[in-house]
Amino acid sequence: MCRRLRLPEVELMGVLNLTPDSFSDGGLLSPDQALAKALRLVDEGAQWIDLGAESTRPGAQAVSERDELDRLMPVLRRLAPLKQKQAFRISVDSMKPAVMAAALHEGADMLNDVNGFRAEGAWAIAVQAPRICLMHMQGQPATMQVAPDYPESEGGVVRMVRDFFERQLQCGVKHGLDLSKVVLDPGIGFGKLFEHNLILLRSLRLLSRYDFHAMPFPQLVGLSRKRFIGEITGKATADRDPGSIGGALAAARLGASILRVHHVGATVDALRVYGCLMDNPTSQQGY
């Protein structure tokens, strides 16, 4: 029997979109349907449920604060009381400070901001959160994939993403941010072409380390069903789960601490098998 995984400790974050227009699984769920889906993801092995009530897919249009709250709050209010008994935590994906504040009030454990807490007033809310995920995005969802560019004269994609993280983290510290609460996300597919995504994934450990913080920052990686997977496999969005699972295994090996995935159960199985087979890869059995 396999006693341990040879991968780093990895947590799984199950995706729960509460929008009609997400790239992979859009379609408004009733609060009861959303609750059932969340608990199913937890049963499959998710340690986190990531609630998103505004699509951030390429080309997505912004929604009003009111619409986002109307989608989010009924689900969050049902889900939060179950956290302790079911042993999971809740991440809320939002760019709006007012939504962040409401989410924290209702029991969110992490604020996950694809805009990197650049909105006016965002840091004042973020520093109150138990954890935050600081993500890099070039541009805005509506236009971010039009012509993403990371000039070599400015250090290329890794240097520019590192510089963004450093600026935002220092800004957060000025507002009272405890750096031990921070998770970083390089933003795969958010204003990046295929080669940018590939370089960033291969540089996760470099992206995690900064001179002003003794410990490496945990890295969250979201590859599941994205165009990046389709560009490798040639598969449409609905057929990208096998490729997404392969990407999750690679991301874990490259240093990811949290994997944001749609298909939790299959990813858990893949990690278990991979870890078991890699437990002692140099040993050989005689014949």
mmCIF file of C-alpha atoms in Angstrom:
data_model
loop_
_atom_site.group_PDB
_atom_site.id
_atom_site.type_symbol
_atom_site.label_atom_id
_atom_site.label_comp_id
_atom_site.label_asym_id
_atom_site.label_seq_id
_atom_site.Cartn_x
_atom_site.Cartn_y
_atom_site.Cartn_z
ATOM 1 C CA MET A 1 0.000 0.000 0.000
ATOM 2 C CA CYS A 2 1.216 3.517 -0.769
ATOM 3 C CA ARG A 3 1.920 5.386 2.463
ATOM 4 C CA ARG A 4 2.365 8.931 1.153
ATOM 5 C CA LEU A 5 2.303 11.195 -1.886
ATOM 6 C CA ARG A 6 5.656 12.255 -3.247
ATOM 7 C CA LEU A 7 4.074 15.544 -4.352
ATOM 8 C CA PRO A 8 4.112 18.688 -2.198
ATOM 9 C CA GLU A 9 1.047 19.210 -0.038
ATOM 10 C CA VAL A 10 -1.669 20.319 -2.446
ATOM 11 C CA GLU A 11 -5.158 21.570 -1.683
ATOM 12 C CA LEU A 12 -7.994 21.395 -4.188
ATOM 13 C CA MET A 13 -10.347 24.297 -4.815
ATOM 14 C CA GLY A 14 -13.625 23.327 -6.459
ATOM 15 C CA VAL A 15 -15.070 25.848 -8.907
ATOM 16 C CA LEU A 16 -18.671 26.930 -8.361
ATOM 17 C CA ASN A 17 -19.749 29.535 -10.901
ATOM 18 C CA LEU A 18 -22.960 31.412 -10.122
ATOM 19 C CA THR A 19 -23.109 33.120 -13.510
ATOM 20 C CA PRO A 20 -24.960 32.543 -16.787
ATOM 21 C CA ASP A 21 -21.917 33.194 -18.967
ATOM 22 C CA SER A 22 -18.826 31.458 -17.570
ATOM 23 C CA PHE A 23 -16.679 29.920 -20.298
ATOM 24 C CA SER A 24 -17.008 26.325 -19.081
ATOM 25 C CA ASP A 25 -20.108 25.825 -16.971
ATOM 26 C CA GLY A 26 -22.227 28.937 -17.306
ATOM 27 C CA GLY A 27 -25.881 28.721 -16.370
ATOM 28 C CA LEU A 28 -27.488 30.210 -13.310
ATOM 29 C CA LEU A 29 -28.067 27.693 -10.525
ATOM 30 C CA SER A 30 -30.730 28.105 -7.897
ATOM 31 C CA PRO A 31 -29.302 28.533 -4.375
ATOM 32 C CA ASP A 32 -30.356 24.978 -3.519
ATOM 33 C CA GLN A 33 -28.723 23.580 -6.674
ATOM 34 C CA ALA A 34 -25.546 25.527 -5.967
ATOM 35 C CA LEU A 35 -25.453 24.260 -2.387
ATOM 36 C CA ALA A 36 -25.857 20.673 -3.547
ATOM 37 C CA LYS A 37 -23.060 21.089 -6.090
ATOM 38 C CA ALA A 38 -20.750 22.638 -3.495
ATOM 39 C CA LEU A 39 -21.292 19.772 -1.064
ATOM 40 C CA ARG A 40 -20.714 17.254 -3.848
ATOM 41 C CA LEU A 41 -17.351 18.897 -4.582
ATOM 42 C CA VAL A 42 -16.481 18.695 -0.885
ATOM 43 C CA ASP A 43 -17.445 15.004 -0.798
ATOM 44 C CA GLU A 44 -15.128 14.444 -3.769
ATOM 45 C CA GLY A 45 -12.196 15.960 -1.870
ATOM 46 C CA ALA A 46 -12.247 19.743 -2.266
ATOM 47 C CA GLN A 47 -10.801 21.660 0.686
ATOM 48 C CA TRP A 48 -12.002 24.943 -0.834
ATOM 49 C CA ILE A 49 -15.120 26.048 -2.680
ATOM 50 C CA ASP A 50 -14.555 29.084 -4.900
ATOM 51 C CA LEU A 51 -17.748 31.078 -5.468
ATOM 52 C CA GLY A 52 -17.823 33.408 -8.452
ATOM 53 C CA ALA A 53 -20.824 35.582 -9.299
ATOM 54 C CA GLU A 54 -19.264 37.575 -12.152
ATOM 55 C CA SER A 55 -17.698 35.897 -15.161
ATOM 56 C CA THR A 56 -14.059 36.770 -15.836
ATOM 57 C CA ARG A 57 -13.713 34.715 -19.016
ATOM 58 C CA PRO A 58 -12.033 36.457 -21.971
ATOM 59 C CA GLY A 59 -14.506 38.918 -23.462
ATOM 60 C CA ALA A 60 -16.767 38.971 -20.401
ATOM 61 C CA GLN A 61 -18.629 42.181 -19.640
ATOM 62 C CA ALA A 62 -18.757 43.581 -16.118
ATOM 63 C CA VAL A 63 -21.935 43.187 -14.067
ATOM 64 C CA SER A 64 -23.315 45.593 -11.510
ATOM 65 C CA GLU A 65 -22.511 45.308 -7.827
ATOM 66 C CA ARG A 66 -26.192 44.608 -7.134
ATOM 67 C CA ASP A 67 -26.384 41.770 -9.655
ATOM 68 C CA GLU A 68 -23.229 40.171 -8.297
ATOM 69 C CA LEU A 69 -24.506 40.337 -4.720
ATOM 70 C CA ASP A 70 -27.906 38.951 -5.731
ATOM 71 C CA ARG A 71 -26.203 35.909 -7.235
ATOM 72 C CA LEU A 72 -23.652 35.401 -4.467
ATOM 73 C CA MET A 73 -25.348 36.075 -1.148
ATOM 74 C CA PRO A 74 -28.136 33.437 -1.185
ATOM 75 C CA VAL A 75 -25.552 30.712 -1.835
ATOM 76 C CA LEU A 76 -22.897 31.983 0.557
ATOM 77 C CA ARG A 77 -25.447 32.314 3.370
ATOM 78 C CA ARG A 78 -26.509 28.690 2.911
ATOM 79 C CA LEU A 79 -22.986 27.347 2.527
ATOM 80 C CA ALA A 80 -21.065 29.173 5.266
ATOM 81 C CA PRO A 81 -22.872 27.541 8.245
ATOM 82 C CA LEU A 82 -21.812 24.102 6.953
ATOM 83 C CA LYS A 83 -18.061 24.777 6.874
ATOM 84 C CA GLN A 84 -17.119 23.445 10.285
ATOM 85 C CA LYS A 85 -19.124 20.238 10.072
ATOM 86 C CA GLN A 86 -18.033 19.453 6.507
ATOM 87 C CA ALA A 87 -14.415 20.682 6.962
ATOM 88 C CA PHE A 88 -14.024 23.022 4.003
ATOM 89 C CA ARG A 89 -13.362 26.709 3.438
ATOM 90 C CA ILE A 90 -14.929 29.265 1.119
ATOM 91 C CA SER A 91 -13.173 31.527 -1.363
ATOM 92 C CA VAL A 92 -15.109 34.350 -3.015
ATOM 93 C CA ASP A 93 -13.977 35.521 -6.437
ATOM 94 C CA SER A 94 -14.714 39.239 -6.829
ATOM 95 C CA MET A 95 -13.085 42.476 -7.977
ATOM 96 C CA LYS A 96 -15.497 44.788 -6.129
ATOM 97 C CA PRO A 97 -14.646 46.019 -2.602
ATOM 98 C CA ALA A 98 -18.330 46.173 -1.564
ATOM 99 C CA VAL A 99 -18.831 42.543 -2.597
ATOM 100 C CA MET A 100 -15.628 41.568 -0.785
ATOM 101 C CA ALA A 101 -16.861 43.239 2.403
ATOM 102 C CA ALA A 102 -20.249 41.520 2.193
ATOM 103 C CA ALA A 103 -18.557 38.171 1.563
ATOM 104 C CA LEU A 104 -16.367 38.511 4.641
ATOM 105 C CA HIS A 105 -19.393 39.469 6.733
ATOM 106 C CA GLU A 106 -21.157 36.263 5.621
ATOM 107 C CA GLY A 107 -18.213 33.983 6.390
ATOM 108 C CA ALA A 108 -15.830 33.881 3.404
ATOM 109 C CA ASP A 109 -12.366 32.539 4.282
ATOM 110 C CA MET A 110 -10.511 33.940 1.280
ATOM 111 C CA LEU A 111 -10.905 36.879 -1.092
ATOM 112 C CA ASN A 112 -9.794 35.904 -4.588
ATOM 113 C CA ASP A 113 -9.345 39.007 -6.748
ATOM 114 C CA VAL A 114 -8.390 38.559 -10.411
ATOM 115 C CA ASN A 115 -7.735 42.317 -10.486
ATOM 116 C CA GLY A 116 -5.057 42.045 -7.812
ATOM 117 C CA PHE A 117 -6.782 44.404 -5.328
ATOM 118 C CA ARG A 118 -6.222 47.398 -7.597
ATOM 119 C CA ALA A 119 -9.731 48.822 -7.221
ATOM 120 C CA GLU A 120 -10.071 51.892 -5.026
ATOM 121 C CA GLY A 121 -10.714 50.770 -1.459
ATOM 122 C CA ALA A 122 -9.876 47.107 -2.102
ATOM 123 C CA TRP A 123 -6.919 46.892 0.279
ATOM 124 C CA ALA A 124 -8.890 48.318 3.181
ATOM 125 C CA ILE A 125 -11.199 45.294 2.868
ATOM 126 C CA ALA A 126 -8.577 42.725 1.873
ATOM 127 C CA VAL A 127 -6.453 43.209 4.997
ATOM 128 C CA GLN A 128 -9.444 42.066 7.083
ATOM 129 C CA ALA A 129 -9.686 38.695 5.308
ATOM 130 C CA PRO A 130 -8.362 35.441 6.815
ATOM 131 C CA ARG A 131 -6.592 34.858 3.479
ATOM 132 C CA ILE A 132 -6.329 36.592 0.135
ATOM 133 C CA CYS A 133 -5.377 35.411 -3.330
ATOM 134 C CA LEU A 134 -3.527 38.084 -5.293
ATOM 135 C CA MET A 135 -3.752 37.335 -9.024
ATOM 136 C CA HIS A 136 -2.008 38.922 -11.997
ATOM 137 C CA MET A 137 -4.106 39.991 -14.976
ATOM 138 C CA GLN A 138 -2.942 42.147 -17.861
ATOM 139 C CA GLY A 139 -5.848 44.391 -18.877
ATOM 140 C CA GLN A 140 -9.492 43.626 -18.112
ATOM 141 C CA PRO A 141 -11.563 40.509 -18.891
ATOM 142 C CA ALA A 142 -13.388 42.156 -21.805
ATOM 143 C CA THR A 143 -10.149 42.850 -23.708
ATOM 144 C CA MET A 144 -7.321 40.982 -21.965
ATOM 145 C CA GLN A 145 -6.745 38.440 -24.758
ATOM 146 C CA VAL A 146 -6.775 40.936 -27.635
ATOM 147 C CA ALA A 147 -3.008 41.490 -27.758
ATOM 148 C CA PRO A 148 -1.239 40.605 -24.494
ATOM 149 C CA ASP A 149 2.364 41.756 -24.545
ATOM 150 C CA TYR A 150 5.300 41.297 -22.179
ATOM 151 C CA PRO A 151 8.291 43.020 -23.851
ATOM 152 C CA GLU A 152 11.723 41.562 -23.251
ATOM 153 C CA SER A 153 12.911 45.145 -22.781
ATOM 154 C CA GLU A 154 10.848 45.144 -19.589
ATOM 155 C CA GLY A 155 12.069 41.715 -18.492
ATOM 156 C CA GLY A 156 9.492 39.483 -20.165
ATOM 157 C CA VAL A 157 6.484 37.833 -18.592
ATOM 158 C CA VAL A 158 8.122 36.413 -15.450
ATOM 159 C CA ARG A 159 9.825 39.671 -14.492
ATOM 160 C CA MET A 160 6.703 41.712 -15.182
ATOM 161 C CA VAL A 161 4.461 39.392 -13.146
ATOM 162 C CA ARG A 162 7.006 39.373 -10.285
ATOM 163 C CA ASP A 163 7.194 43.165 -10.367
ATOM 164 C CA PHE A 164 3.394 43.379 -10.225
ATOM 165 C CA PHE A 165 3.244 41.047 -7.236
ATOM 166 C CA GLU A 166 5.965 42.987 -5.449
ATOM 167 C CA ARG A 167 4.250 46.348 -6.015
ATOM 168 C CA GLN A 168 0.859 45.083 -4.873
ATOM 169 C CA LEU A 169 2.226 43.273 -1.842
ATOM 170 C CA GLN A 170 4.099 46.356 -0.708
ATOM 171 C CA CYS A 171 0.956 48.403 -1.225
ATOM 172 C CA GLY A 172 -0.947 45.899 0.880
ATOM 173 C CA VAL A 173 1.647 46.068 3.660
ATOM 174 C CA LYS A 174 1.178 49.840 3.800
ATOM 175 C CA HIS A 175 -2.509 49.150 4.499
ATOM 176 C CA GLY A 176 -1.674 46.628 7.230
ATOM 177 C CA LEU A 177 -1.545 43.377 5.245
ATOM 178 C CA ASP A 178 -0.176 40.321 7.035
ATOM 179 C CA LEU A 179 1.921 38.637 4.346
ATOM 180 C CA SER A 180 1.420 35.206 5.920
ATOM 181 C CA LYS A 181 -2.201 35.355 4.697
ATOM 182 C CA VAL A 182 -1.261 35.779 1.019
ATOM 183 C CA VAL A 183 -1.571 33.296 -1.842
ATOM 184 C CA LEU A 184 -0.279 34.287 -5.287
ATOM 185 C CA ASP A 185 -1.821 33.309 -8.633
ATOM 186 C CA PRO A 186 0.087 33.987 -11.884
ATOM 187 C CA GLY A 187 -3.235 34.274 -13.722
ATOM 188 C CA ILE A 188 -2.995 31.591 -16.401
ATOM 189 C CA GLY A 189 -5.060 32.771 -19.371
ATOM 190 C CA PHE A 190 -5.650 36.262 -17.985
ATOM 191 C CA GLY A 191 -3.950 38.444 -20.557
ATOM 192 C CA LYS A 192 -1.459 35.765 -21.603
ATOM 193 C CA LEU A 193 -0.686 33.826 -24.757
ATOM 194 C CA PHE A 194 0.258 30.149 -24.774
ATOM 195 C CA GLU A 195 3.987 30.786 -24.413
ATOM 196 C CA HIS A 196 3.415 33.213 -21.521
ATOM 197 C CA ASN A 197 1.369 30.605 -19.660
ATOM 198 C CA LEU A 198 3.985 27.916 -20.232
ATOM 199 C CA ILE A 199 6.846 30.085 -18.976
ATOM 200 C CA LEU A 200 4.901 31.133 -15.872
ATOM 201 C CA LEU A 201 4.008 27.565 -14.954
ATOM 202 C CA ARG A 202 7.626 26.522 -15.268
ATOM 203 C CA SER A 203 8.596 29.480 -13.031
ATOM 204 C CA LEU A 204 6.193 28.931 -10.111
ATOM 205 C CA ARG A 205 8.945 28.551 -7.534
ATOM 206 C CA LEU A 206 10.677 31.718 -8.744
ATOM 207 C CA LEU A 207 7.376 33.597 -8.584
ATOM 208 C CA SER A 208 6.899 32.497 -4.973
ATOM 209 C CA ARG A 209 10.092 33.977 -3.492
ATOM 210 C CA TYR A 210 10.787 37.621 -2.602
ATOM 211 C CA ASP A 211 13.571 39.234 -0.580
ATOM 212 C CA PHE A 212 11.145 41.087 1.702
ATOM 213 C CA HIS A 213 9.415 37.889 2.902
ATOM 214 C CA ALA A 214 11.283 35.005 4.503
ATOM 215 C CA MET A 215 8.954 32.228 3.372
ATOM 216 C CA PRO A 216 7.833 31.427 -0.188
ATOM 217 C CA PHE A 217 4.270 32.449 -0.932
ATOM 218 C CA PRO A 218 1.848 29.606 -1.734
ATOM 219 C CA GLN A 219 0.864 29.515 -5.405
ATOM 220 C CA LEU A 220 -2.675 28.962 -6.652
ATOM 221 C CA VAL A 221 -2.958 27.653 -10.203
ATOM 222 C CA GLY A 222 -6.124 27.509 -12.274
ATOM 223 C CA LEU A 223 -5.720 25.565 -15.525
ATOM 224 C CA SER A 224 -8.964 23.656 -15.582
ATOM 225 C CA ARG A 225 -10.631 23.598 -19.035
ATOM 226 C CA LYS A 226 -8.836 26.751 -20.145
ATOM 227 C CA ARG A 227 -7.758 27.630 -23.676
ATOM 228 C CA PHE A 228 -4.181 26.724 -22.685
ATOM 229 C CA ILE A 229 -5.286 23.095 -22.255
ATOM 230 C CA GLY A 230 -7.168 23.229 -25.555
ATOM 231 C CA GLU A 231 -4.093 24.549 -27.341
ATOM 232 C CA ILE A 232 -2.111 21.527 -26.162
ATOM 233 C CA THR A 233 -4.790 18.877 -26.707
ATOM 234 C CA GLY A 234 -6.787 20.333 -29.580
ATOM 235 C CA LYS A 235 -9.972 19.642 -27.596
ATOM 236 C CA ALA A 236 -13.064 21.808 -27.164
ATOM 237 C CA THR A 237 -13.894 23.152 -23.703
ATOM 238 C CA ALA A 238 -16.282 20.311 -22.842
ATOM 239 C CA ASP A 239 -13.599 17.693 -23.601
ATOM 240 C CA ARG A 240 -10.696 19.202 -21.665
ATOM 241 C CA ASP A 241 -11.015 17.395 -18.325
ATOM 242 C CA PRO A 242 -8.348 14.750 -19.049
ATOM 243 C CA GLY A 243 -5.911 17.437 -20.195
ATOM 244 C CA SER A 244 -6.828 19.567 -17.195
ATOM 245 C CA ILE A 245 -5.999 16.695 -14.850
ATOM 246 C CA GLY A 246 -2.625 16.256 -16.538
ATOM 247 C CA GLY A 247 -2.021 19.969 -16.087
ATOM 248 C CA ALA A 248 -2.953 19.727 -12.411
ATOM 249 C CA LEU A 249 -0.409 16.951 -11.826
ATOM 250 C CA ALA A 250 2.300 18.977 -13.537
ATOM 251 C CA ALA A 251 1.392 22.152 -11.647
ATOM 252 C CA ALA A 252 1.575 20.292 -8.328
ATOM 253 C CA ARG A 253 5.005 18.936 -9.238
ATOM 254 C CA LEU A 254 6.142 22.425 -10.320
ATOM 255 C CA GLY A 255 5.226 23.944 -6.973
ATOM 256 C CA ALA A 256 1.524 24.812 -6.852
ATOM 257 C CA SER A 257 -0.040 24.727 -3.384
ATOM 258 C CA ILE A 258 -3.699 25.082 -4.416
ATOM 259 C CA LEU A 259 -5.243 23.730 -7.625
ATOM 260 C CA ARG A 260 -8.470 25.375 -8.785
ATOM 261 C CA VAL A 261 -10.374 22.672 -10.676
ATOM 262 C CA HIS A 262 -13.810 21.771 -12.004
ATOM 263 C CA HIS A 263 -13.498 17.965 -11.806
ATOM 264 C CA VAL A 264 -12.442 17.449 -8.185
ATOM 265 C CA GLY A 265 -12.982 13.702 -7.836
ATOM 266 C CA ALA A 266 -10.951 12.752 -10.899
ATOM 267 C CA THR A 267 -8.148 15.113 -9.889
ATOM 268 C CA VAL A 268 -7.996 13.550 -6.420
ATOM 269 C CA ASP A 269 -7.709 10.081 -7.961
ATOM 270 C CA ALA A 270 -5.001 11.206 -10.370
ATOM 271 C CA LEU A 271 -2.950 12.778 -7.573
ATOM 272 C CA ARG A 272 -3.266 9.614 -5.476
ATOM 273 C CA VAL A 273 -2.148 7.316 -8.287
ATOM 274 C CA TYR A 274 0.668 9.621 -9.351
ATOM 275 C CA GLY A 275 1.880 9.963 -5.765
ATOM 276 C CA CYS A 276 1.717 6.217 -5.188
ATOM 277 C CA LEU A 277 3.665 5.346 -8.318
ATOM 278 C CA MET A 278 6.259 8.036 -7.615
ATOM 279 C CA ASP A 279 6.648 7.028 -3.958
ATOM 280 C CA ASN A 280 9.845 5.129 -4.742
ATOM 281 C CA PRO A 281 10.442 5.471 -8.480
ATOM 282 C CA THR A 282 14.016 4.134 -8.443
ATOM 283 C CA SER A 283 13.227 0.782 -6.836
ATOM 284 C CA GLN A 284 13.025 -2.223 -9.166
ATOM 285 C CA GLN A 285 11.540 -5.633 -8.704
ATOM 286 C CA GLY A 286 13.460 -8.658 -9.895
ATOM 287 C CA TYR A 287 11.925 -11.309 -12.099
#
